[in-house]
Structures are given as structure tokens and as C-alpha cells.
Short mmCIF file of C-alpha atoms in Angstrom, two decimals:
data_model
loop_
_atom_site.label_atom_id
_atom_site.label_comp_id
_atom_site.label_asym_id
_atom_site.label_seq_id
_atom_site.Cartn_x
_atom_site.Cartn_y
_atom_site.Cartn_z
CA MET A 1 24.35 0.34 -11.42
CA SER A 2 25.92 2.52 -8.66
CA ILE A 3 24.75 2.18 -5.20
CA MET A 4 22.98 5.49 -5.00
CA HIS A 5 20.72 4.44 -7.95
CA LEU A 6 20.25 0.98 -6.49
CA ASN A 7 19.10 2.39 -3.10
CA PHE A 8 16.18 4.42 -4.25
CA TYR A 9 15.28 1.91 -7.05
CA LEU A 10 14.90 -0.84 -4.48
CA ALA A 11 12.88 1.40 -2.10
CA PHE A 12 10.62 2.34 -4.83
CA THR A 13 10.10 -1.26 -6.01
CA LEU A 14 9.63 -2.60 -2.41
CA SER A 15 7.09 0.29 -1.89
CA SER A 16 5.21 -0.39 -5.15
CA LEU A 17 5.06 -4.20 -4.14
CA GLY A 18 3.74 -3.28 -0.76
CA LEU A 19 1.02 -1.07 -2.50
CA ALA A 20 0.07 -4.08 -4.68
CA PHE A 21 -0.14 -6.61 -1.74
CA HIS A 22 -1.71 -4.33 0.96
CA ARG A 23 -3.82 -6.68 3.14
CA THR A 24 -6.18 -5.28 5.67
CA HIS A 25 -6.13 -1.50 6.01
CA LEU A 26 -6.58 1.27 3.41
CA VAL A 27 -4.09 3.34 5.31
CA SER A 28 -1.12 0.97 4.82
CA ALA A 29 -1.63 1.22 1.15
CA LEU A 30 -1.46 5.15 1.58
CA LEU A 31 1.56 4.64 3.56
CA CYS A 32 3.26 2.69 0.70
CA LEU A 33 2.29 5.50 -1.77
CA GLU A 34 4.09 7.86 0.59
CA SER A 35 7.06 5.80 0.54
CA MET A 36 7.03 5.78 -3.13
CA MET A 37 6.86 9.56 -3.24
CA LEU A 38 9.84 9.59 -0.72
CA SER A 39 11.96 7.50 -2.96
CA LEU A 40 10.89 9.59 -6.10
CA TYR A 41 11.97 12.79 -3.98
CA ILE A 42 15.35 11.44 -3.29
CA ALA A 43 15.96 10.34 -6.78
CA LEU A 44 14.95 13.75 -8.13
CA SER A 45 17.25 15.42 -5.63
CA LEU A 46 20.31 13.16 -6.67
CA TRP A 47 19.75 14.16 -10.38
CA PRO A 48 20.88 17.59 -10.29
CA VAL A 49 23.83 16.64 -8.04
CA GLU A 50 25.19 14.00 -10.47
CA THR A 51 24.63 16.15 -13.61
CA GLN A 52 25.58 19.48 -11.92
CA THR A 53 22.69 21.27 -13.37
CA THR A 54 21.55 23.83 -10.89
CA SER A 55 18.02 24.61 -12.23
CA PHE A 56 16.75 20.94 -11.80
CA THR A 57 16.75 21.35 -8.13
CA MET A 58 13.43 22.89 -8.22
CA MET A 59 11.97 19.65 -9.48
CA PRO A 60 11.98 17.80 -6.07
CA MET A 61 9.98 20.94 -4.55
CA LEU A 62 7.34 20.76 -7.15
CA MET A 63 7.00 17.03 -6.79
CA LEU A 64 6.62 17.51 -3.00
CA ALA A 65 3.92 20.05 -3.50
CA PHE A 66 1.96 17.81 -5.70
CA SER A 67 2.60 14.74 -3.45
CA ALA A 68 1.16 16.71 -0.56
CA CYS A 69 -2.01 17.32 -2.67
CA GLU A 70 -2.34 13.60 -3.29
CA ALA A 71 -1.78 12.53 0.37
CA GLY A 72 -4.36 15.10 1.50
CA THR A 73 -6.75 13.61 -1.05
CA GLY A 74 -6.00 10.06 -0.14
CA LEU A 75 -6.53 10.81 3.63
CA ALA A 76 -9.84 12.47 2.88
CA MET A 77 -11.02 9.27 1.07
CA LEU A 78 -9.77 7.44 4.17
CA VAL A 79 -11.92 9.67 6.52
CA ALA A 80 -14.78 9.21 4.15
CA SER A 81 -14.59 5.35 4.17
CA THR A 82 -14.14 5.30 8.10
CA ARG A 83 -17.12 7.52 8.59
CA THR A 84 -19.40 5.52 6.19
CA HIS A 85 -18.28 1.97 7.07
CA GLY A 86 -16.93 2.27 10.55
CA SER A 87 -13.43 1.23 9.76
CA ASP A 88 -11.10 1.41 6.78
CA HIS A 89 -10.69 -2.43 6.26
CA LEU A 90 -10.64 -3.16 2.58
CA HIS A 91 -13.27 -5.94 2.71
CA THR A 92 -15.96 -3.13 3.49
CA LEU A 93 -15.26 -1.66 -0.11
CA ASN A 94 -17.38 -4.27 -1.79
CA LEU A 95 -19.79 -2.34 -3.78
CA LEU A 96 -18.77 -3.96 -7.07
CA GLN A 97 -18.60 -7.43 -5.73
CA CYS A 98 -20.95 -10.02 -7.39
CA MET B 1 32.70 8.44 5.02
CA THR B 2 31.85 6.21 2.15
CA TYR B 3 30.55 3.46 4.50
CA PHE B 4 28.62 6.01 6.56
CA VAL B 5 26.84 7.09 3.27
CA PHE B 6 26.24 3.47 2.42
CA PHE B 7 24.83 2.77 5.77
CA LEU B 8 22.35 5.62 5.45
CA GLY B 9 21.37 4.26 2.15
CA VAL B 10 20.74 0.70 3.56
CA CYS B 11 18.72 2.33 6.35
CA PHE B 12 16.63 4.02 3.66
CA VAL B 13 15.95 0.76 1.87
CA LEU B 14 15.21 -0.97 5.24
CA GLY B 15 12.64 1.70 6.05
CA GLY B 16 10.93 1.11 2.72
CA LEU B 17 10.94 -2.70 3.54
CA ALA B 18 9.33 -1.99 6.97
CA VAL B 19 6.57 0.11 5.28
CA ALA B 20 5.92 -2.55 2.55
CA SER B 21 5.73 -5.51 4.95
CA ASN B 22 4.03 -3.83 7.96
CA PRO B 23 1.82 -5.99 10.10
CA SER B 24 -0.06 -2.92 11.16
CA PRO B 25 -0.03 0.77 10.25
CA TYR B 26 1.68 1.79 13.33
CA TYR B 27 4.82 -0.19 12.25
CA GLY B 28 4.40 1.13 8.77
CA VAL B 29 4.50 4.82 10.09
CA VAL B 30 7.72 3.89 12.18
CA GLY B 31 9.27 2.53 8.92
CA LEU B 32 8.35 5.72 6.99
CA VAL B 33 9.81 7.97 9.76
CA LEU B 34 13.12 5.92 9.63
CA ALA B 35 13.33 5.99 5.82
CA SER B 36 12.81 9.84 5.66
CA VAL B 37 15.45 10.41 8.44
CA ALA B 38 17.89 8.13 6.74
CA GLY B 39 17.11 9.87 3.27
CA CYS B 40 17.53 13.28 4.82
CA GLY B 41 20.95 12.35 6.27
CA TRP B 42 21.92 10.82 2.95
CA LEU B 43 21.03 14.19 1.03
CA VAL B 44 23.00 16.14 3.77
CA SER B 45 26.10 14.01 3.55
CA LEU B 46 25.95 14.69 -0.30
CA GLY B 47 26.01 18.29 0.26
CA ILE B 48 22.50 19.30 -0.72
CA SER B 49 21.31 20.43 2.70
CA PHE B 50 18.54 22.77 1.69
CA VAL B 51 16.67 20.00 -0.08
CA ALA B 52 17.28 17.77 2.96
CA LEU B 53 15.84 20.46 5.20
CA VAL B 54 12.73 20.84 2.94
CA LEU B 55 12.27 17.07 3.18
CA PHE B 56 12.36 17.22 7.01
CA MET B 57 10.15 20.15 7.47
CA VAL B 58 7.59 19.58 4.76
CA TYR B 59 7.51 15.86 4.45
CA LEU B 60 8.35 14.64 8.01
CA GLY B 61 6.97 17.51 9.94
CA GLY B 62 3.91 18.21 7.85
CA MET B 63 2.74 15.33 5.94
CA LEU B 64 3.87 12.41 8.23
CA VAL B 65 2.46 14.03 11.24
CA VAL B 66 -1.01 14.12 9.49
CA PHE B 67 -0.40 10.51 8.61
CA VAL B 68 0.37 9.66 12.20
CA TYR B 69 -2.99 11.21 13.25
CA SER B 70 -4.99 9.49 10.66
CA VAL B 71 -3.45 6.14 11.69
CA ALA B 72 -4.40 6.90 15.27
CA LEU B 73 -7.94 7.29 13.88
CA ALA B 74 -8.09 4.32 11.56
CA ALA B 75 -6.08 1.44 12.86
CA ASP B 76 -7.22 -1.37 15.25
CA PRO B 77 -6.85 -1.31 19.06
CA PHE B 78 -5.24 -4.72 19.08
CA PRO B 79 -2.62 -4.71 16.24
CA GLU B 80 -0.81 -7.75 15.05
CA ALA B 81 2.96 -7.55 15.59
CA TRP B 82 5.95 -8.63 13.64
CA GLY B 83 6.00 -12.30 14.92
CA SER B 84 2.87 -13.45 13.10
CA TRP B 85 3.39 -16.06 10.33
CA ASP B 86 1.77 -14.31 7.32
CA VAL B 87 3.67 -11.17 8.07
CA MET B 88 7.00 -13.06 8.16
CA GLY B 89 5.91 -14.61 4.75
CA TYR B 90 5.57 -11.17 3.36
CA SER B 91 8.71 -9.91 4.87
CA PHE B 92 10.71 -12.90 3.42
CA GLY B 93 9.39 -12.24 0.03
CA PHE B 94 10.30 -8.52 0.12
CA VAL B 95 13.88 -9.52 1.39
CA LEU B 96 14.06 -11.88 -1.58
CA VAL B 97 13.20 -8.90 -3.87
CA LEU B 98 15.98 -6.88 -2.22
CA VAL B 99 18.57 -9.64 -2.66
CA MET B 100 17.59 -10.11 -6.27
CA GLY B 101 17.90 -6.33 -6.68
CA VAL B 102 21.48 -6.35 -5.28
CA VAL B 103 22.48 -9.29 -7.42
CA ILE B 104 21.04 -7.88 -10.67
CA GLY B 105 22.60 -4.46 -9.88
CA GLY B 106 25.92 -6.04 -9.79
CA PHE B 107 27.54 -6.63 -6.57
CA ALA B 108 30.95 -6.03 -7.73
CA GLU B 109 30.39 -2.70 -9.42
CA CYS B 110 27.82 -1.71 -6.91
CA TRP B 111 30.44 -0.15 -4.66
CA GLY B 112 31.21 2.78 -6.82
CA LEU B 113 29.41 5.87 -5.59
CA GLY B 114 29.18 7.92 -8.88
CA VAL B 115 28.52 11.26 -7.31
CA VAL B 116 30.88 14.36 -7.30
CA THR B 117 30.88 17.01 -4.76
CA VAL B 118 28.31 19.90 -5.01
CA ASP B 119 29.59 23.21 -4.16
CA SER B 120 30.75 25.02 -7.25
CA GLY B 121 33.57 27.36 -6.97
CA GLY B 122 35.17 29.91 -9.38
CA VAL B 123 34.94 33.55 -9.16
CA SER B 124 31.41 33.70 -7.67
CA PHE B 125 30.10 31.06 -5.38
CA VAL B 126 26.65 29.61 -6.15
CA ARG B 127 25.14 26.87 -3.83
CA LEU B 128 23.53 24.21 -6.13
CA ASP B 129 20.58 23.69 -3.98
CA PHE B 130 19.83 27.04 -2.60
CA ASN B 131 20.23 29.03 -5.91
CA GLY B 132 18.47 26.16 -7.82
CA VAL B 133 15.39 26.37 -5.69
CA ALA B 134 15.37 30.19 -5.82
CA MET B 135 15.04 29.92 -9.56
CA LEU B 136 11.57 28.50 -8.89
CA TYR B 137 10.58 32.24 -8.07
CA SER B 138 12.20 33.70 -11.16
CA TRP B 139 12.30 31.37 -14.21
CA GLY B 140 9.77 28.95 -12.84
CA VAL B 141 7.18 31.28 -11.91
CA GLY B 142 4.64 29.53 -14.07
CA MET B 143 5.08 26.05 -12.39
CA PHE B 144 5.23 27.95 -8.96
CA LEU B 145 1.81 29.48 -9.56
CA MET B 146 0.31 26.28 -10.92
CA ALA B 147 1.61 24.39 -7.82
CA GLY B 148 -0.16 26.97 -5.58
CA TRP B 149 -3.18 26.90 -7.48
CA GLY B 150 -3.15 23.10 -7.31
CA LEU B 151 -2.70 23.25 -3.54
CA LEU B 152 -5.69 25.74 -3.17
CA LEU B 153 -7.75 23.20 -5.42
CA THR B 154 -7.02 20.41 -3.07
CA LEU B 155 -8.48 22.21 -0.07
CA PHE B 156 -11.76 22.23 -1.94
CA VAL B 157 -11.39 18.71 -3.05
CA VAL B 158 -10.96 17.43 0.53
CA LEU B 159 -13.88 19.50 1.55
CA GLU B 160 -16.08 17.89 -1.01
CA LEU B 161 -14.98 14.49 -0.26
CA VAL B 162 -15.54 14.49 3.47
CA ARG B 163 -18.78 16.26 3.21
CA GLY B 164 -21.46 13.75 4.32
CA LEU B 165 -25.30 13.27 4.22
CA SER B 166 -25.69 12.96 0.36
CA ARG B 167 -24.56 16.35 -0.23
CA GLY B 168 -21.00 15.44 -1.03
CA ALA B 169 -18.99 13.41 -3.67
CA ILE B 170 -18.81 10.03 -2.05
CA ARG B 171 -20.61 9.40 1.12
CA ALA B 172 -24.23 8.22 0.95
CA VAL B 173 -24.61 8.35 4.66
#
């Protein structure tokens, strides 16, 4: 595997592991999600450089637009949980707990 | 020059490591800023500077600023730092994942870069990134309009999510 591919592959894997193991705050899970989006953006930008196809350069732009939508929605849920429970700690989201 | 690009790639992975193993969201945001600066420098050194500028302005200057404000809203007044033991445990686990990735990726052939230069020549000059994104407005106009529609829809989604007092989607308070 070339070093370019290994870099964003490792960053994506580390961020998804950080999303799986998020501990106290909801916002640190959202930050790991943003880091996954960043590594996907870099991967999608490197692909038209390697294959020299010009028209695939619009793919990271579209991905960034939809990732902005998703970040905004995640932050809205963070604000909703902070205003309801007083903090964004994950142990306050216990509605389904038996 | 090869080692400079490699150093930027290593900084990108270390920023991702800092986000994944953050003791507190303040340090996670610092890691994300470091990762996006290193990723932007990496894209510039490959020659696609328009894509790097879009990353800087939209991602770092738009989305990450909003994240910093939200972290200032939501994080604790007395955060734990890098020195506490459970954070060290998580960091050690993630460094193990990193080492395993380098070993499986093949440390011997991991040094080949595999990327050619960008600016295409010939009779007419076309920059790969500038003209590729410009095709978003001509050939990709359907996706462009759908992305704009999705962004407009997100505004209304956010409005409904944070509306309170049992008139909105989530809040019962």
C-alpha cells in the first residue's frame, strides 16, 4: 500500500475507533465524525490526482456540502440534549435503559 | 521534498490520533485543527491548491469554528488533561492500531509515493482542480442543485430540532 493511501486509511480507522469508544461527551463523538469526514475528503481529492481524471474533482466539493449538513444536524442534537439535560454527557441519554 | 510530504502525512495521522483519544473536547478540537492544516498542506504540495483552499475556508474556517463554539458551550469547566491514566490507556491502544497499520501496509514498500504531478500540458493548459470543480456548474448541475436543496433543507431540520417546549421534534421540555 503506498504511503498516501496508508495515511488517510489510518486516520479514518483511528477516527472510527474513537467514535466507537467515545467516553463522556457527545461532542467528542461528533469531533471523531468530523475527522472521518476530513479523511474522506482527502481520499476523494487524491483519487483524481492519481488517475488524472479531471471531472472527479467535484466529488470532494459535494462531499463537503453534505458533510456540512450532517455536522449542522449533529450540533443541533447536541444543543437539544444540552438544553434538555443540562449537559451533553452520554449517561444522561438513558431513556431506553431498563 | 519527499520527506516533507511524508511529514505532513504523519502530522495528519497524529491529528486523527489526537481526536480519537482526546481526554476532553478542547484537545479534540486542537487535534482536528492540526489534522486539517496538515491535510491542506499535503494537498498543496501535491499541486491541487484549489481543493486545499476549499478545505481551509469551508472546513476549517466554517465548520470547525462552529464546532469550537459548541465545544465552549458543552464541555466541562474542569477538563481532564493528557496525563490521566485511562486516557493514556486509550492513546496506547490507538498507537498500537497505528503500528499495526504500518506493519500490515508493508513497511518496505510503504515508501513509494504513487502520485504523479498534476498540471497537464499540451496545446491548451487545464488545471486539474480548478477546471474539474468548474464542471460542477456545467455538467454536474443536477448534483449542484441537489446539494443546494439539501443545504436549504438542513436549515429547517436544525430549526425543528432545537425548537423546544413540546412543539419540536426532540425536546419534551
